Amino acid sequence: MTATSLPTPAAPPAGLSREQLLELYYWMRLTRTLEERLVALYRQTKVVGGLFRSLGQEACAVGSAFALRREDVLSPLIRNLGSMLVKGATPVEVLRQYMAKGDSPTRGRELNIHFGDVTERNFVGQISHLGDMVPVMAGVTLSFKLRQEPRVGLVYVGDGATSTGAFHEGVNLAAVQRCPLVVVVENNGYAYSTPTAKQCAAERLADKGPGYGVPGIRGDGNDVLEVYRLTQEAVDRARQGGGVTLLEFMTYRRKGHAEHDNQSYVPAGETERWAAENDPLDRYVRALTGTYGFAADELAAIDARVREEVDAATDVAERSGTPEPLDALSGVYAEPAMMPVQWYRAGVRSAVEVNERAQGWGTYDV
Amino acid sequence: MTATSLPTPAAPPAGLSREQLLELYYWMRLTRTLEERLVALYRQTKVVGGLFRSLGQEACAVGSAFALRREDVLSPLIRNLGSMLVKGATPVEVLRQYMAKGDSPTRGRELNIHFGDVTERNFVGQISHLGDMVPVMAGVTLSFKLRQEPRVGLVYVGDGATSTGAFHEGVNLAAVQRCPLVVVVENNGYAYSTPTAKQCAAERLADKGPGYGVPGIRGDGNDVLEVYRLTQEAVDRARQGGGVTLLEFMTYRRKGHAEHDNQSYVPAGETERWAAENDPLDRYVRALTGTYGFAADELAAIDARVREEVDAATDVAERSGTPEPLDALSGVYAEPAMMPVQWYRAGVRSAVEVNERAQGWGTYDV
Amino acid sequence: MSEVTFLEAIRQGISEEMERDSDVFLLGEDIGAYGGAFKVTEGLLERFGERRVIDTPISEAGFVGAAAGAAHMGMRPVVEMQFIDFISCAYDMLTNYVATARYRAFLPCPMVVRGPSGGYVRGGPFHSQNPEAAFLHTPGLKIVYPSTPADAKGLIKSAIRDEDCVLFFEHKYLYRRIKETLPAGEHLVPIGQARVARAGTDVSIITYAATVWKALEAAEQLQQEHGISVEVLDLRSLLPMDDAAIVATVKKTNRVLIVHEDTVTGGIAGEITARINDLCFEWLDAPVKRVAAHDVPLPYAPALEDFVLPQTSDIVKAVRWLADY
Amino acid sequence: MSEVTFLEAIRQGISEEMERDSDVFLLGEDIGAYGGAFKVTEGLLERFGERRVIDTPISEAGFVGAAAGAAHMGMRPVVEMQFIDFISCAYDMLTNYVATARYRAFLPCPMVVRGPSGGYVRGGPFHSQNPEAAFLHTPGLKIVYPSTPADAKGLIKSAIRDEDCVLFFEHKYLYRRIKETLPAGEHLVPIGQARVARAGTDVSIITYAATVWKALEAAEQLQQEHGISVEVLDLRSLLPMDDAAIVATVKKTNRVLIVHEDTVTGGIAGEITARINDLCFEWLDAPVKRVAAHDVPLPYAPALEDFVLPQTSDIVKAVRWLADY
Ligand SMILES: Cc1ncc(C[n+]2csc(CCOP(=O)(O)OP(=O)(O)O)c2C)c(N)n1
Ligand SMILES: Cc1ncc(C[n+]2csc(CCOP(=O)(O)OP(=O)(O)O)c2C)c(N)n1
Ligand SMILES: [Mg+2]
Ligand SMILES: [Mg+2]
């Protein structure tokens, strides 16, 4: 795929204050800086498992999440670090997750940004199986409809995930029930190594909308203000009972699927071109300092603040300890609260105690 | 839903001879008469299990299958008795299946018209799980593409089955691989008791086509000649390397989901209106005797022939015996050819033989 | 009080819970106006309205996932599989998303997935399945499979009140064949407790669902014709499993036959045998034996289905073998 | 001849079969230009071309179904799951369509579904699964789970030549850690035969996949430090299971420990225990015991994963318990 030529910044969407324009910049910058920190920690082998980047997709993540209220529920994927930060996830949480710390949001049970909070900040912990979050969010938003709560849900899928049966069943169910759900397809050109053209024969993924009886709208995913505006319209429509909207945002995955991926399958010059011509932060900086007349040092101040926050968060996260092994057995069910410890962990039993459960059964005494 | 007002017959599609026009009539009549016979047998409790009707959908089944060559592969569903007959299934086979006879095509293993033949007549035995045949047919037609065989596949799905993930994954995979596959959506207004409007928010299921990058075409499913023409065009496109076409044929399920279903959920007068105004056989009879100038007794002769064939087939099928129990253990795998008989079926063993497999293990001697 | 069928008992349990808790609602195919393929939800749409009895598209993964999402938000969805055979389409959603939600993300997921299961009804390979074994190695799920109207009612109510996801299997052979007078007033049966369906001293039969009735029939014959006293343990809950009840019956009779309708290979009898070995091996005077379906897809013709599935006569033979041992 | 890794051995087996039989072709996500997430198919696109190495959309049910359709037409598809955890998305297609095709419709369905499985690699709950038990009660499927490069090569070749559907699980922990020199020339290992990985006289360990290596490590320790002679039986094939080999080792040592990485509840150890009871109960001098994962989704943090999964030290303790019995 080729980079689209540099567009001129859109007019500020109605209702965005100058503070909010800076806020958008702050979230995008925080996303990028935090990821750069994660790369450093990854190289120091402090990250357990893989590292997934959203470099070049920050506008898509931040602009869409920014259109939600606190009570609205967001369902992120691995490229949505920015969305989660906007929704209230903290750098410390993210760093602890990646380093598998005991006080991470999942207490070391799940990887990277697979975590959530549906009690206060309202974002749902994703699973790896692609597409599955769409039916789940159909149900989250169905509950809003049934209870007549003025809340909206937003679920992200990649271009690749649109091929899953779960995506299809979830969008169709939400559409036929007119659930207040916004489905954001982040078309970043690749699913792992597979280009979008090998994923779907349709030139525009937004064209799937009419097949579900919902609007299908494509937008420039690297223009944070356009992403915000189109998402805001879809969110309003959902809140007013207008049901589902399918948004396709065109963006580009500049890094590999994960850090280990050398992108050998990417045509020469492609990533460089996107970096040079269509970086969402560069574009937004130009818009802010150009069209909206912000001073360069206003942005520099934000950059500095972000660096400090990420430094501070890293110090805190690095001091966290590893999980307590026995905690691995808790919370599978509400009842029983703990799963039993295997008999041999209770120590070797003599023949005398043969053939009854070892005394230590259910307790951990190794 | 309301019946469409009576259209005038279409011109005979290019390439259809007068003999073929009568053939189409024969297949539609055979389908209806055979089903009426099945109803009689069902009332006599000679049918084991449920009975599924295609009354009012004969044009859709017959007209579409008629566009295939012998080497093309067809994947029918429970409303496609007519398609299977066109493809070479015999009334005797169908009657034996419904009566669970030992010499039925599945030797009593599967129900109703769940049977196939991919060695000569080329139709595939369906399973109950809706949608699953679509990926299977994507693979059947992928093999044609890989081997460069000039063969085409046709798979039916109901309006309800379009909601399944399997449908989505199968159509998308076939589309992106440009497999020579025709997907026929038989929109008969209901999925069991669920009207199409509760199945999908799109007014036209054909609108799903563009979302897969394939043509989505809607036609009158009760006009056998239009069904034939549109299917023929899609088959030609597929054979010439043009890939997948999604056809939606509008028809109506005049009987319940199965014989036991009293259709309490159907608005008063709806089925009657379709019967009176839009019966595919009545319409075709008018077209044949009107536009195409056939004499009424030409058709009467076919009706008589069909009755004789169905009578004869019934006599043959009724004479068939029940399956041999031990056959239930054969053919799960190519190797081993038989699954073992359970030990207790070999008769009660005395304590002497305790704790080794009974002598009769692997043989059936009760 | 008059007798009610197994099916009616389930309907009573569901509607009592819907009365009690307005967060309980139903999702499934054709459960509204039509009342479900087996009429389990008949009348509930009229009684509770479209908000609480929702007809879905044919999308098992879709509405199971939707149930989970609604459950996260505090609702208590009860999902019907038109036939339990179609639960396989939601296998990923149940085992990966639903079962792990509490553990990996502290997401509550109180929901029930219920539907007609089992054979002996000429349903063929896709309308007769017993899927319990496929979910047994999935921590996070609970599995219930009752055999009497009272247990069906008491357990569906407990399942709906449970804080986690319960798979509730309803043997369709029992729906209209089994009747009894239900206990008056609020009736709950705790998940995880087996029931001694018949007391005996010579041989124990451990079973559940439809084969409980075949075991009882066999037990009567064995008593009458062979003077063998059989104890029948109805597990009722398969996950969690009632180890204490299993150990108690083994220690009492020292001879065990496990009976189920699923295929012998990979069926739940394996897990039960392992637990018996683990917990009371020394009390065994004979090998634990199994009576279960032959290892084939379930064929449709009566002669074939009857041959493949376990029958009362098989249980009689197997128990006599164990008694003689 | 030089040593090759477990991963390289699988690649050799696949490419030899692709050379031998032009009907063999590959389907999966990112298996072409990228060579697969673990590079198992690296170089095969260049060697065999786009017709035979096909990148699919993210549609596990879709391409498993497509493989079945192609198999009906005489092709021999080999499907890769990027991680075996995603086979759950094709559960319906495999258990209902593929497994029954020959039985219900006389449709040949020769195909292989393969992919990286297993834990000990900090993969978390969705990149570490062992799904074998979910398919054990599905007649029509075969299940293979090798532990050595030679077996991996010999079994993938047999799987590709098999006339039915074979699920071929590749433990990712072994991919690059285990090396050996492969037998020269055509090397086939028959499906359904276990292998004595270490001969011994006091206690038998029955296991498969990665835990074979832990069992061998434990066996060595037990010999050295405790003078206990352990026999290790590597099942290699789980369906069909090698009853004769199981009986032989039980009759030899009279004490059995079953070890697997899947959860203890509902894992394959249950079926093995039932077969031992059934076939050689009298030869048991101790209860059949299990060492397996704790009953939780597999957590990601090293401290948690290590605690949940069976370790060599656990096997040592359990064997000593059995030896003392
Ligand atoms: C059902 C399923 N199949 C396969 C995978 C393995 N996998 C993880 S990410 C990925 C590519 C996703 O591509 P896309 O949806 O475009 O998201 P992106 O990474 O581009 O943001 C794949 C195939 C998975 N997670 N789930
Ligand atoms: C995956 C799946 N879910 C549910 C069913 C139960 N079922 C059988 S037929 C049917 C309705 C099918 O409607 P449609 O696809 O429109 O086909 P029609 O009967 O109208 O021809 C349902 C829900 C099934 N067979 N498969
Ligand atoms: Mg992508
Ligand atoms: Mg329909």
PDB file of C-alpha atoms in Angstrom, chain C residues 8-191:
ATOM      1  CA  GLU C   8     -42.269 -27.936  33.164  1.00  0.00           C
ATOM      2  CA  ALA C   9     -40.039 -28.027  36.246  1.00  0.00           C
ATOM      3  CA  ILE C  10     -37.293 -26.222  34.334  1.00  0.00           C
ATOM      4  CA  ARG C  11     -39.740 -23.630  33.072  1.00  0.00           C
ATOM      5  CA  GLN C  12     -40.990 -23.084  36.624  1.00  0.00           C
ATOM      6  CA  GLY C  13     -37.447 -22.617  37.876  1.00  0.00           C
ATOM      7  CA  ILE C  14     -36.629 -20.085  35.184  1.00  0.00           C
ATOM      8  CA  SER C  15     -39.798 -18.083  35.622  1.00  0.00           C
ATOM      9  CA  GLU C  16     -39.521 -18.034  39.416  1.00  0.00           C
ATOM     10  CA  GLU C  17     -36.017 -16.601  39.048  1.00  0.00           C
ATOM     11  CA  MET C  18     -37.233 -14.061  36.500  1.00  0.00           C
ATOM     12  CA  GLU C  19     -39.908 -13.011  38.972  1.00  0.00           C
ATOM     13  CA  ARG C  20     -37.418 -12.741  41.787  1.00  0.00           C
ATOM     14  CA  ASP C  21     -34.656 -10.908  39.954  1.00  0.00           C
ATOM     15  CA  SER C  22     -35.328  -8.401  37.186  1.00  0.00           C
ATOM     16  CA  ASP C  23     -31.739  -8.745  35.954  1.00  0.00           C
ATOM     17  CA  VAL C  24     -32.464 -12.274  34.744  1.00  0.00           C
ATOM     18  CA  PHE C  25     -33.258 -12.346  31.031  1.00  0.00           C
ATOM     19  CA  LEU C  26     -33.299 -14.941  28.250  1.00  0.00           C
ATOM     20  CA  LEU C  27     -31.410 -15.106  24.969  1.00  0.00           C
ATOM     21  CA  GLY C  28     -31.761 -17.721  22.264  1.00  0.00           C
ATOM     22  CA  GLU C  29     -33.203 -18.809  18.959  1.00  0.00           C
ATOM     23  CA  ASP C  30     -37.001 -18.940  18.671  1.00  0.00           C
ATOM     24  CA  ILE C  31     -37.511 -18.722  22.446  1.00  0.00           C
ATOM     25  CA  GLY C  32     -39.978 -15.850  22.298  1.00  0.00           C
ATOM     26  CA  ALA C  33     -43.179 -16.118  20.265  1.00  0.00           C
ATOM     27  CA  TYR C  34     -42.448 -19.760  19.515  1.00  0.00           C
ATOM     28  CA  GLY C  35     -41.426 -20.654  23.076  1.00  0.00           C
ATOM     29  CA  GLY C  36     -38.360 -22.602  22.006  1.00  0.00           C
ATOM     30  CA  ALA C  37     -37.957 -25.747  19.921  1.00  0.00           C
ATOM     31  CA  PHE C  38     -39.099 -27.818  22.914  1.00  0.00           C
ATOM     32  CA  LYS C  39     -41.390 -25.126  24.375  1.00  0.00           C
ATOM     33  CA  VAL C  40     -39.312 -24.749  27.550  1.00  0.00           C
ATOM     34  CA  THR C  41     -39.756 -20.956  27.436  1.00  0.00           C
ATOM     35  CA  GLU C  42     -43.380 -21.049  26.300  1.00  0.00           C
ATOM     36  CA  GLY C  43     -45.405 -18.252  27.836  1.00  0.00           C
ATOM     37  CA  LEU C  44     -42.403 -16.357  29.154  1.00  0.00           C
ATOM     38  CA  LEU C  45     -42.477 -13.717  26.413  1.00  0.00           C
ATOM     39  CA  GLU C  46     -46.122 -12.969  27.200  1.00  0.00           C
ATOM     40  CA  ARG C  47     -45.319 -12.883  30.895  1.00  0.00           C
ATOM     41  CA  PHE C  48     -42.047 -10.941  30.937  1.00  0.00           C
ATOM     42  CA  GLY C  49     -42.031  -9.043  27.653  1.00  0.00           C
ATOM     43  CA  GLU C  50     -39.588  -8.561  24.764  1.00  0.00           C
ATOM     44  CA  ARG C  51     -36.947  -6.932  26.948  1.00  0.00           C
ATOM     45  CA  ARG C  52     -36.423 -10.139  28.899  1.00  0.00           C
ATOM     46  CA  VAL C  53     -37.077 -12.832  26.319  1.00  0.00           C
ATOM     47  CA  ILE C  54     -34.947 -12.060  23.285  1.00  0.00           C
ATOM     48  CA  ASP C  55     -34.945 -13.966  20.000  1.00  0.00           C
ATOM     49  CA  THR C  56     -31.452 -13.957  18.545  1.00  0.00           C
ATOM     50  CA  PRO C  57     -30.014 -14.501  15.079  1.00  0.00           C
ATOM     51  CA  ILE C  58     -28.426 -17.916  14.459  1.00  0.00           C
ATOM     52  CA  SER C  59     -25.172 -16.970  16.149  1.00  0.00           C
ATOM     53  CA  GLU C  60     -24.268 -19.196  19.084  1.00  0.00           C
ATOM     54  CA  ALA C  61     -20.850 -17.588  19.590  1.00  0.00           C
ATOM     55  CA  GLY C  62     -22.512 -14.209  19.185  1.00  0.00           C
ATOM     56  CA  PHE C  63     -25.167 -14.564  21.828  1.00  0.00           C
ATOM     57  CA  VAL C  64     -22.975 -16.468  24.280  1.00  0.00           C
ATOM     58  CA  GLY C  65     -20.462 -13.628  24.003  1.00  0.00           C
ATOM     59  CA  ALA C  66     -23.287 -11.114  24.347  1.00  0.00           C
ATOM     60  CA  ALA C  67     -24.498 -12.898  27.458  1.00  0.00           C
ATOM     61  CA  ALA C  68     -21.015 -12.562  28.939  1.00  0.00           C
ATOM     62  CA  GLY C  69     -20.931  -8.842  28.177  1.00  0.00           C
ATOM     63  CA  ALA C  70     -24.328  -8.319  29.758  1.00  0.00           C
ATOM     64  CA  ALA C  71     -23.251 -10.405  32.752  1.00  0.00           C
ATOM     65  CA  HIS C  72     -20.211  -8.150  33.219  1.00  0.00           C
ATOM     66  CA  MET C  73     -22.641  -5.259  33.515  1.00  0.00           C
ATOM     67  CA  GLY C  74     -24.654  -6.944  36.250  1.00  0.00           C
ATOM     68  CA  MET C  75     -27.329  -8.768  34.264  1.00  0.00           C
ATOM     69  CA  ARG C  76     -28.009 -12.502  34.633  1.00  0.00           C
ATOM     70  CA  PRO C  77     -28.482 -13.937  31.152  1.00  0.00           C
ATOM     71  CA  VAL C  78     -29.884 -17.407  30.595  1.00  0.00           C
ATOM     72  CA  VAL C  79     -28.940 -18.599  27.124  1.00  0.00           C
ATOM     73  CA  GLU C  80     -30.759 -21.382  25.295  1.00  0.00           C
ATOM     74  CA  MET C  81     -29.040 -23.579  22.749  1.00  0.00           C
ATOM     75  CA  GLN C  82     -31.821 -24.812  20.501  1.00  0.00           C
ATOM     76  CA  PHE C  83     -30.073 -28.162  20.694  1.00  0.00           C
ATOM     77  CA  ILE C  84     -27.044 -28.518  22.918  1.00  0.00           C
ATOM     78  CA  ASP C  85     -25.174 -29.866  19.885  1.00  0.00           C
ATOM     79  CA  PHE C  86     -24.808 -26.252  18.753  1.00  0.00           C
ATOM     80  CA  ILE C  87     -22.847 -25.290  21.853  1.00  0.00           C
ATOM     81  CA  SER C  88     -19.813 -26.434  19.853  1.00  0.00           C
ATOM     82  CA  CYS C  89     -20.169 -23.229  17.821  1.00  0.00           C
ATOM     83  CA  ALA C  90     -19.599 -21.282  21.047  1.00  0.00           C
ATOM     84  CA  TYR C  91     -16.766 -23.499  22.273  1.00  0.00           C
ATOM     85  CA  ASP C  92     -14.111 -20.808  21.891  1.00  0.00           C
ATOM     86  CA  MET C  93     -16.282 -18.148  23.497  1.00  0.00           C
ATOM     87  CA  LEU C  94     -17.097 -20.357  26.480  1.00  0.00           C
ATOM     88  CA  THR C  95     -13.696 -21.887  27.130  1.00  0.00           C
ATOM     89  CA  ASN C  96     -11.505 -18.891  26.336  1.00  0.00           C
ATOM     90  CA  TYR C  97     -13.571 -15.824  27.064  1.00  0.00           C
ATOM     91  CA  VAL C  98     -16.241 -16.767  29.587  1.00  0.00           C
ATOM     92  CA  ALA C  99     -14.380 -19.364  31.663  1.00  0.00           C
ATOM     93  CA  THR C 100     -11.350 -17.127  32.193  1.00  0.00           C
ATOM     94  CA  ALA C 101     -13.100 -13.778  32.698  1.00  0.00           C
ATOM     95  CA  ARG C 102     -13.045 -13.778  36.488  1.00  0.00           C
ATOM     96  CA  TYR C 103      -9.537 -15.201  36.782  1.00  0.00           C
ATOM     97  CA  ARG C 104      -7.696 -13.081  34.211  1.00  0.00           C
ATOM     98  CA  ALA C 105      -9.647  -9.834  34.473  1.00  0.00           C
ATOM     99  CA  PHE C 106     -11.789 -10.023  37.628  1.00  0.00           C
ATOM    100  CA  LEU C 107     -14.862  -9.748  35.397  1.00  0.00           C
ATOM    101  CA  PRO C 108     -17.941 -11.340  36.941  1.00  0.00           C
ATOM    102  CA  CYS C 109     -19.692 -13.571  34.444  1.00  0.00           C
ATOM    103  CA  PRO C 110     -22.848 -14.980  36.039  1.00  0.00           C
ATOM    104  CA  MET C 111     -24.699 -16.705  33.220  1.00  0.00           C
ATOM    105  CA  VAL C 112     -26.350 -19.976  32.330  1.00  0.00           C
ATOM    106  CA  VAL C 113     -26.096 -21.817  29.030  1.00  0.00           C
ATOM    107  CA  ARG C 114     -28.833 -24.418  28.825  1.00  0.00           C
ATOM    108  CA  GLY C 115     -30.328 -26.655  26.213  1.00  0.00           C
ATOM    109  CA  PRO C 116     -31.696 -30.048  25.217  1.00  0.00           C
ATOM    110  CA  SER C 117     -29.072 -32.763  25.082  1.00  0.00           C
ATOM    111  CA  GLY C 118     -28.795 -36.489  24.707  1.00  0.00           C
ATOM    112  CA  GLY C 119     -30.010 -39.359  22.609  1.00  0.00           C
ATOM    113  CA  TYR C 120     -32.439 -42.278  22.640  1.00  0.00           C
ATOM    114  CA  VAL C 121     -34.732 -40.107  20.511  1.00  0.00           C
ATOM    115  CA  ARG C 122     -33.662 -40.905  16.920  1.00  0.00           C
ATOM    116  CA  GLY C 123     -32.133 -37.465  16.599  1.00  0.00           C
ATOM    117  CA  GLY C 124     -29.093 -38.543  14.617  1.00  0.00           C
ATOM    118  CA  PRO C 125     -25.515 -37.385  15.066  1.00  0.00           C
ATOM    119  CA  PHE C 126     -26.287 -33.659  15.423  1.00  0.00           C
ATOM    120  CA  HIS C 127     -29.335 -33.598  17.674  1.00  0.00           C
ATOM    121  CA  SER C 128     -28.308 -36.138  20.321  1.00  0.00           C
ATOM    122  CA  GLN C 129     -25.002 -35.041  21.715  1.00  0.00           C
ATOM    123  CA  ASN C 130     -23.622 -35.121  25.254  1.00  0.00           C
ATOM    124  CA  PRO C 131     -20.924 -32.442  25.280  1.00  0.00           C
ATOM    125  CA  GLU C 132     -20.044 -32.459  28.987  1.00  0.00           C
ATOM    126  CA  ALA C 133     -16.619 -34.076  28.585  1.00  0.00           C
ATOM    127  CA  ALA C 134     -15.468 -31.315  26.239  1.00  0.00           C
ATOM    128  CA  PHE C 135     -15.836 -28.739  29.026  1.00  0.00           C
ATOM    129  CA  LEU C 136     -14.503 -30.789  31.945  1.00  0.00           C
ATOM    130  CA  HIS C 137     -10.924 -29.494  31.661  1.00  0.00           C
ATOM    131  CA  THR C 138     -12.036 -25.881  31.618  1.00  0.00           C
ATOM    132  CA  PRO C 139     -11.610 -24.295  35.067  1.00  0.00           C
ATOM    133  CA  GLY C 140     -14.055 -21.440  35.394  1.00  0.00           C
ATOM    134  CA  LEU C 141     -17.085 -23.330  34.097  1.00  0.00           C
ATOM    135  CA  LYS C 142     -19.564 -25.366  36.113  1.00  0.00           C
ATOM    136  CA  ILE C 143     -21.494 -28.269  34.607  1.00  0.00           C
ATOM    137  CA  VAL C 144     -24.874 -29.530  35.781  1.00  0.00           C
ATOM    138  CA  TYR C 145     -26.822 -32.447  34.308  1.00  0.00           C
ATOM    139  CA  PRO C 146     -29.929 -33.386  36.320  1.00  0.00           C
ATOM    140  CA  SER C 147     -32.194 -36.407  36.006  1.00  0.00           C
ATOM    141  CA  THR C 148     -35.356 -35.572  37.978  1.00  0.00           C
ATOM    142  CA  PRO C 149     -37.857 -32.718  37.760  1.00  0.00           C
ATOM    143  CA  ALA C 150     -37.133 -31.637  41.343  1.00  0.00           C
ATOM    144  CA  ASP C 151     -33.386 -31.551  40.718  1.00  0.00           C
ATOM    145  CA  ALA C 152     -33.884 -29.820  37.381  1.00  0.00           C
ATOM    146  CA  LYS C 153     -35.889 -27.069  39.026  1.00  0.00           C
ATOM    147  CA  GLY C 154     -33.669 -26.762  42.068  1.00  0.00           C
ATOM    148  CA  LEU C 155     -30.507 -26.742  40.008  1.00  0.00           C
ATOM    149  CA  ILE C 156     -31.619 -24.320  37.302  1.00  0.00           C
ATOM    150  CA  LYS C 157     -32.500 -21.893  40.063  1.00  0.00           C
ATOM    151  CA  SER C 158     -29.104 -22.373  41.714  1.00  0.00           C
ATOM    152  CA  ALA C 159     -27.426 -22.030  38.316  1.00  0.00           C
ATOM    153  CA  ILE C 160     -29.161 -18.724  37.658  1.00  0.00           C
ATOM    154  CA  ARG C 161     -28.098 -17.471  41.087  1.00  0.00           C
ATOM    155  CA  ASP C 162     -24.530 -18.727  40.721  1.00  0.00           C
ATOM    156  CA  GLU C 163     -21.845 -16.053  40.364  1.00  0.00           C
ATOM    157  CA  ASP C 164     -20.125 -17.970  37.558  1.00  0.00           C
ATOM    158  CA  CYS C 165     -21.055 -19.549  34.244  1.00  0.00           C
ATOM    159  CA  VAL C 166     -23.049 -22.769  34.560  1.00  0.00           C
ATOM    160  CA  LEU C 167     -23.621 -25.138  31.656  1.00  0.00           C
ATOM    161  CA  PHE C 168     -27.005 -26.709  32.283  1.00  0.00           C
ATOM    162  CA  PHE C 169     -27.769 -29.789  30.211  1.00  0.00           C
ATOM    163  CA  GLU C 170     -31.363 -30.947  29.867  1.00  0.00           C
ATOM    164  CA  HIS C 171     -31.802 -34.481  28.612  1.00  0.00           C
ATOM    165  CA  LYS C 172     -34.576 -34.252  26.036  1.00  0.00           C
ATOM    166  CA  TYR C 173     -35.568 -37.879  26.584  1.00  0.00           C
ATOM    167  CA  LEU C 174     -36.652 -36.870  30.079  1.00  0.00           C
ATOM    168  CA  TYR C 175     -38.537 -33.680  29.119  1.00  0.00           C
ATOM    169  CA  ARG C 176     -41.982 -35.204  28.905  1.00  0.00           C
ATOM    170  CA  ARG C 177     -41.425 -38.763  30.090  1.00  0.00           C
ATOM    171  CA  ILE C 178     -40.482 -37.983  33.689  1.00  0.00           C
ATOM    172  CA  LYS C 179     -43.012 -36.474  36.076  1.00  0.00           C
ATOM    173  CA  GLU C 180     -43.108 -35.894  39.794  1.00  0.00           C
ATOM    174  CA  THR C 181     -44.667 -33.691  42.440  1.00  0.00           C
ATOM    175  CA  LEU C 182     -42.266 -30.883  43.271  1.00  0.00           C
ATOM    176  CA  PRO C 183     -41.421 -29.818  46.818  1.00  0.00           C
ATOM    177  CA  ALA C 184     -43.671 -26.963  47.857  1.00  0.00           C
ATOM    178  CA  GLY C 185     -42.251 -23.437  48.181  1.00  0.00           C
ATOM    179  CA  GLU C 186     -38.789 -22.188  47.326  1.00  0.00           C
ATOM    180  CA  HIS C 187     -36.750 -25.196  46.183  1.00  0.00           C
ATOM    181  CA  LEU C 188     -33.015 -24.927  45.581  1.00  0.00           C
ATOM    182  CA  VAL C 189     -30.531 -27.753  44.998  1.00  0.00           C
ATOM    183  CA  PRO C 190     -26.894 -26.814  45.599  1.00  0.00           C
ATOM    184  CA  ILE C 191     -24.455 -27.241  42.711  1.00  0.00           C
TER     185      ILE C 191
END
